PDB file of C-alpha atoms in Angstrom:
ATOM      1  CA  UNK A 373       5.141  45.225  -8.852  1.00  0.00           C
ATOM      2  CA  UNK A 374       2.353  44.086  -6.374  1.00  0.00           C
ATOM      3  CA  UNK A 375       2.370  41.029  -4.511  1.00  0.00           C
ATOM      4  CA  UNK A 376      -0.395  39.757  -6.860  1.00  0.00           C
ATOM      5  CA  UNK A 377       0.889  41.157 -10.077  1.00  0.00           C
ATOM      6  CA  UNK A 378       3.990  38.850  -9.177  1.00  0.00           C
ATOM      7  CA  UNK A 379       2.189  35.713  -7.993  1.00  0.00           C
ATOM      8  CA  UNK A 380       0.197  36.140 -11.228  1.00  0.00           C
ATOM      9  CA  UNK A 381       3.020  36.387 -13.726  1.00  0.00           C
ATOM     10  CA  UNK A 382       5.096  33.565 -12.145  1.00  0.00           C
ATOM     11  CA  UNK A 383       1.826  31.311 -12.148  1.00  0.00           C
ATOM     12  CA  UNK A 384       1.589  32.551 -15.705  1.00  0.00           C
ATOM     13  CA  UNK A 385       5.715  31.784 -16.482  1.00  0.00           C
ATOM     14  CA  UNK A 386       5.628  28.641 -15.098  1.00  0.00           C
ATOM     15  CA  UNK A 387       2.788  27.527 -17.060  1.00  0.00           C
ATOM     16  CA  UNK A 388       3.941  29.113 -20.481  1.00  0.00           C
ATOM     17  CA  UNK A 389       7.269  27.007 -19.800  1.00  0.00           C
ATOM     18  CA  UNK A 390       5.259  23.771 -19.410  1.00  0.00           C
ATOM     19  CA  UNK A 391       3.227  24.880 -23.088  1.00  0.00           C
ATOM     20  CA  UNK A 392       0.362  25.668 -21.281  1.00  0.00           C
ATOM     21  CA  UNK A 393      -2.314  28.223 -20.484  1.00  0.00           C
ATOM     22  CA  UNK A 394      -5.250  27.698 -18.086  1.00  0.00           C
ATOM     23  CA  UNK A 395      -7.236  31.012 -19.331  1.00  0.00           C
ATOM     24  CA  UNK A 396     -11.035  30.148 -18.743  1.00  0.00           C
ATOM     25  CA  UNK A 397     -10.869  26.519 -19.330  1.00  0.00           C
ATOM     26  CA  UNK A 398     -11.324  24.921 -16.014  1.00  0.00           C
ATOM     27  CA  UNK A 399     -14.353  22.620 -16.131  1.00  0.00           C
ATOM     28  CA  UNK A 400     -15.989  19.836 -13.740  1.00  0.00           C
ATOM     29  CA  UNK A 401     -17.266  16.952 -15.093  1.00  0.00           C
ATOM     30  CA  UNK A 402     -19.912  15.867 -12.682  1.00  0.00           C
ATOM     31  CA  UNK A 403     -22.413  17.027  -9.760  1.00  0.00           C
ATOM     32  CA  UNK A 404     -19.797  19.202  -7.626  1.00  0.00           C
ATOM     33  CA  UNK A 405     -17.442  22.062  -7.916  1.00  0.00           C
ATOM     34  CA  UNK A 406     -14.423  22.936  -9.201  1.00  0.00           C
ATOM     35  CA  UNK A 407     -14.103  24.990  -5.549  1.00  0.00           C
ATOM     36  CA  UNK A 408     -16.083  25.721  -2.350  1.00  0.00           C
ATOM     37  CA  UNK A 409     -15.474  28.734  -0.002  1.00  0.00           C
ATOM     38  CA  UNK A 410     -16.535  28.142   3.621  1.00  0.00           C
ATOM     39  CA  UNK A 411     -16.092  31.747   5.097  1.00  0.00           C
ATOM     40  CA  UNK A 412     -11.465  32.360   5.063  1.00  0.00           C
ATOM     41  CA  UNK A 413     -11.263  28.997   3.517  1.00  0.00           C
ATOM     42  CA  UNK A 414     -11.349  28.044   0.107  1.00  0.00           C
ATOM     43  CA  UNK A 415     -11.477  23.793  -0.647  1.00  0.00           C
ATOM     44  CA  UNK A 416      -9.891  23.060  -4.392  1.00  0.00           C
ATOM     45  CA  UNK A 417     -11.260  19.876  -5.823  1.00  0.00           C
ATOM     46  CA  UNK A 418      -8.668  17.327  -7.240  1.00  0.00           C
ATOM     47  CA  UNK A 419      -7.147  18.396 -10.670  1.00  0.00           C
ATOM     48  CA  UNK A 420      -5.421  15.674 -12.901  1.00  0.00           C
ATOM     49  CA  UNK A 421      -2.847  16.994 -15.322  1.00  0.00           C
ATOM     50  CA  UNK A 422      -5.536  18.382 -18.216  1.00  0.00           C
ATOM     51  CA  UNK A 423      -4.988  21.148 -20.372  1.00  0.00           C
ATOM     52  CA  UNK A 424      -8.334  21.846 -21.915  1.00  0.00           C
ATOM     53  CA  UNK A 425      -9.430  18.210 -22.839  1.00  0.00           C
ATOM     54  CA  UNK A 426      -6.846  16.055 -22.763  1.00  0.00           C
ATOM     55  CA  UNK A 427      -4.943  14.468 -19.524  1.00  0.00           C
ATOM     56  CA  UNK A 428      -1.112  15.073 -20.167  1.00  0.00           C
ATOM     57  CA  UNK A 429       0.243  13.020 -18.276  1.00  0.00           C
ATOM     58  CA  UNK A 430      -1.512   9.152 -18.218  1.00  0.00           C
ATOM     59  CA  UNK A 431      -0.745   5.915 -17.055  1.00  0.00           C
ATOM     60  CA  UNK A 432       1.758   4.650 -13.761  1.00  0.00           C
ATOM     61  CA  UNK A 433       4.565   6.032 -12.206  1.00  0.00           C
ATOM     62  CA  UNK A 434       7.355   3.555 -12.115  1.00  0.00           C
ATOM     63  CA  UNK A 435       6.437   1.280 -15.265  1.00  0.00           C
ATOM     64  CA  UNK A 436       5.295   3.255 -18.043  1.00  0.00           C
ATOM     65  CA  UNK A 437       5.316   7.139 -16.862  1.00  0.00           C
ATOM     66  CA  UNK A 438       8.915   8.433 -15.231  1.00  0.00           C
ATOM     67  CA  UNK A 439       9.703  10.348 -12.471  1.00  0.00           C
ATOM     68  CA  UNK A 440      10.215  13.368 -14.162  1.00  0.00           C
ATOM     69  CA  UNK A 441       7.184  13.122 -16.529  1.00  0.00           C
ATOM     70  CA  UNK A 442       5.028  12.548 -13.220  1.00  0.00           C
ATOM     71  CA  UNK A 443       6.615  15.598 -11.794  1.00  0.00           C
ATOM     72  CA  UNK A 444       5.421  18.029 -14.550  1.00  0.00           C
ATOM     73  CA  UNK A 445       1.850  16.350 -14.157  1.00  0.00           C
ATOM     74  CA  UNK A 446       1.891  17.508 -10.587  1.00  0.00           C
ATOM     75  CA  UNK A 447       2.853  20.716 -11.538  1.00  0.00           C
ATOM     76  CA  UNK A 448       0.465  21.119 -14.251  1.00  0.00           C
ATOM     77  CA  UNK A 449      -2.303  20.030 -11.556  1.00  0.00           C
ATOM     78  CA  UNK A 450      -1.263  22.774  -9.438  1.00  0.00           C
ATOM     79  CA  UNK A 451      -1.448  25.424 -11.748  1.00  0.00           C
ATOM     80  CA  UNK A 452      -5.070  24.470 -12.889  1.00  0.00           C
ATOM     81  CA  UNK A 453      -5.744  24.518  -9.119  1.00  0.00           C
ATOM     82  CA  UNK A 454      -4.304  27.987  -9.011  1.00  0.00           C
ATOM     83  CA  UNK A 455      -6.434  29.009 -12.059  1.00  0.00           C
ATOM     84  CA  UNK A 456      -9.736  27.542 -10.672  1.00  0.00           C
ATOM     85  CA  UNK A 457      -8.445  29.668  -7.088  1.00  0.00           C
ATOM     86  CA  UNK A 458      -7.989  32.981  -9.267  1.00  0.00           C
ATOM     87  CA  UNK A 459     -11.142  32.273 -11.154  1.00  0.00           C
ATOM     88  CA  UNK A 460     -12.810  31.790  -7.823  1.00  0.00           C
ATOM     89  CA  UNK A 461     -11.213  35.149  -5.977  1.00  0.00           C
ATOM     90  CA  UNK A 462     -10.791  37.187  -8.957  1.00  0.00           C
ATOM     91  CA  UNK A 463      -6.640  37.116  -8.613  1.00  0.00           C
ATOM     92  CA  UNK A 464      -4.239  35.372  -6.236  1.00  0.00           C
ATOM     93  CA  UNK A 465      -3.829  38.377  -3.790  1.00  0.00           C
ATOM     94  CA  UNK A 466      -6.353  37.258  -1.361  1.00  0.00           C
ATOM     95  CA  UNK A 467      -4.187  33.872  -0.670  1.00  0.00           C
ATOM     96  CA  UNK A 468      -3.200  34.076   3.026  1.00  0.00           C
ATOM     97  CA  UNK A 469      -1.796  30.511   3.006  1.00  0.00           C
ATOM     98  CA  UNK A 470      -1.709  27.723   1.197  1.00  0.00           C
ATOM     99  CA  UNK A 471      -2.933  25.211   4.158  1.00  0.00           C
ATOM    100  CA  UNK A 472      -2.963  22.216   3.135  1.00  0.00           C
ATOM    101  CA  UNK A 473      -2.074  19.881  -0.302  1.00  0.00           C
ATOM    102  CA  UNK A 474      -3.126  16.556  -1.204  1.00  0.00           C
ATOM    103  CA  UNK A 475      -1.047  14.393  -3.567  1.00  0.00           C
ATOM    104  CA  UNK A 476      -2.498  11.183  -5.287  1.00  0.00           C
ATOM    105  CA  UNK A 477       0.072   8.957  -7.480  1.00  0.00           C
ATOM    106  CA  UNK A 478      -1.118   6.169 -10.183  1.00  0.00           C
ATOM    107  CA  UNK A 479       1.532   4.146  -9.391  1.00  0.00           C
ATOM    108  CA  UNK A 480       3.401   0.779  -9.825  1.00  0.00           C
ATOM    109  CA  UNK A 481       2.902  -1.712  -6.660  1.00  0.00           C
ATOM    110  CA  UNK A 482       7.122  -0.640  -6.068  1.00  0.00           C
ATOM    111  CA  UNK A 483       7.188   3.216  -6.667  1.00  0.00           C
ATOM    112  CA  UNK A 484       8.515   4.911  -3.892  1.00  0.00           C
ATOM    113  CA  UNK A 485       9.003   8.531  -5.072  1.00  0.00           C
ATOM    114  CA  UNK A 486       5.614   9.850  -4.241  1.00  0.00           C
ATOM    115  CA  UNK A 487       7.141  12.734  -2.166  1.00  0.00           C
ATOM    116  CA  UNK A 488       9.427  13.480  -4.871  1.00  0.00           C
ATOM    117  CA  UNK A 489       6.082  14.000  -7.288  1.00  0.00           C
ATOM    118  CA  UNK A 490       4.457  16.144  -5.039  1.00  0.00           C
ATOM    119  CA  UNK A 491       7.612  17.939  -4.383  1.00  0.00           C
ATOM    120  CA  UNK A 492       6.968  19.459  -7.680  1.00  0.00           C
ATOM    121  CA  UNK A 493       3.213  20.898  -6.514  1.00  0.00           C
ATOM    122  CA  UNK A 494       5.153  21.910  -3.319  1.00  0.00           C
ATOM    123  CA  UNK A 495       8.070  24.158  -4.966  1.00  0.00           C
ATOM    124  CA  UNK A 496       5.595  25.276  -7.512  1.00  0.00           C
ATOM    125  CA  UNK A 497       3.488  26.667  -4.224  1.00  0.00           C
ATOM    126  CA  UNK A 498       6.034  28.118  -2.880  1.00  0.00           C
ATOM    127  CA  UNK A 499       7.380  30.160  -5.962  1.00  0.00           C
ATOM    128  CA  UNK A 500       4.339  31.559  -6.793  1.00  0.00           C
ATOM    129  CA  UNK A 501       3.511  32.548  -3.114  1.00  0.00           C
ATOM    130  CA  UNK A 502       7.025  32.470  -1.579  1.00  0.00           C
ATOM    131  CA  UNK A 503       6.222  31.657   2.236  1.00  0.00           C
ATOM    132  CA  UNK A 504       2.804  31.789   2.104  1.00  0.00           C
ATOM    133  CA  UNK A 505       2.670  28.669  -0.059  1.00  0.00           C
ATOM    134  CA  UNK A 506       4.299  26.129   2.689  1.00  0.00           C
ATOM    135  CA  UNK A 507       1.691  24.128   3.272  1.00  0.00           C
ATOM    136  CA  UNK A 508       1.210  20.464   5.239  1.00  0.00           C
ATOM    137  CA  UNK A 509       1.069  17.583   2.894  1.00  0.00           C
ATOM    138  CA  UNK A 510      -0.030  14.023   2.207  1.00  0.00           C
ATOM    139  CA  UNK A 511       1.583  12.372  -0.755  1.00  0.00           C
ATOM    140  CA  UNK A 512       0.256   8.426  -1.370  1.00  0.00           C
ATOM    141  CA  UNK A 513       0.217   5.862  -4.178  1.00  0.00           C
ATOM    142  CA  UNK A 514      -3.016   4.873  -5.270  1.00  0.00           C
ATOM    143  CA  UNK A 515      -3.835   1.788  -7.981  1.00  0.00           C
ATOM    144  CA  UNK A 516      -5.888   4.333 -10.461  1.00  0.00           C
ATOM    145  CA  UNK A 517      -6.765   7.717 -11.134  1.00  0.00           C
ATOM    146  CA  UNK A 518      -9.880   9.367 -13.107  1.00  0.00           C
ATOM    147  CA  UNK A 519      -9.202   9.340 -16.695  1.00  0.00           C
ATOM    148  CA  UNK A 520      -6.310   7.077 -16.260  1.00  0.00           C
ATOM    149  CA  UNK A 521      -4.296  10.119 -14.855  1.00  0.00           C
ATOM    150  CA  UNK A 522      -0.620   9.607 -13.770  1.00  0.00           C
ATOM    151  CA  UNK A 523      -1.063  12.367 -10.274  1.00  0.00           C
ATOM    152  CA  UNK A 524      -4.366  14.313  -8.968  1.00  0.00           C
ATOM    153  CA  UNK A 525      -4.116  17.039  -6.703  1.00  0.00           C
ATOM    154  CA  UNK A 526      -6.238  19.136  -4.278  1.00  0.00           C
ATOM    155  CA  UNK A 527      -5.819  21.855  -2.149  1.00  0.00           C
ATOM    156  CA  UNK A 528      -7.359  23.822   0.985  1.00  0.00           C
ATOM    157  CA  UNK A 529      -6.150  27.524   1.238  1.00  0.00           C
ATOM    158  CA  UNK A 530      -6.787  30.323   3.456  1.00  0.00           C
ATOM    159  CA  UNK A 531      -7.924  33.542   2.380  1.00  0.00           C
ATOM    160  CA  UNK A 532      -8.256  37.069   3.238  1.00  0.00           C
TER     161      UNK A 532
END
């Protein structure tokens, strides 16, 4: 199996065991884009937790959303992330490196687990591109989030 046949699949496996499926569905809702490739770099605008029109995962970590339900929001952002970066470069095997991820958490004023939501963006990352998908970080609370989203996520990767 190639290197991109396997990122594929797992991107695929992880989203089938979340109930999900990102086939063709990635939308923006506004005057920018869903991505922007600047020469070997390819910027991913922030995706909230939505599989085709409705936000999975709403409301604050730490009062009405748990850690764990936050977690699979973050992961569900990733993987739209990853379908908008297929979608952009026709499959995954022209990743290089994930470079850098940004993690945004609706969150209650004394939530301190924002690493441990992004964590799940992070080990996501890394499955699906094993090395290549270590990547710097920022992980902060924030008081809201478009469409009353629990976690949004963005992403900056480098590509062949």
């Amino acid at each position: 199996m190639t290197a991109s046949a396997h990122r594929q699949q797992t991107a695929d496996r992880i989203a089938a065991a979340l109930g999900h499926s990102f086939e063709g569905e990635i939308r923006v809702g506004g005057h920018y884009a869903s991505a922007v490739r600047d020469g070997q770099t390819v910027y991913i605008s922030g995706q909230v937790p939505r599989v085709g029109t409705t936000v999975m995962v709403t409301g604050r970590a730490g009062d009405t959303v748990s850690l764990e339900q936050a977690r699979e929001g973050a992961q569900i952002c990733a993987l739209r992330a990853l379908a908008i970066l297929r979608r952009e470069l026709g499959s995954l095997d022209a990743v290089r490196q994930v470079l850098r991820v940004g993690v945004f958490v609706q969150c209650s004023a004394d939530f301190t687990q924002h690493s441990e939501v992004a964590d799940a963006a992070s080990d996501l990352l890394h499955e699906v591109f094993g090395d290549a998908g270590v990547h710097v970080r920022t992980a902060v609370g924030v008081y809201a989030l478009p469409k009353n989203a629990t976690v949004e996520v963005e992403m900056t990767v480098a590509v062949d």
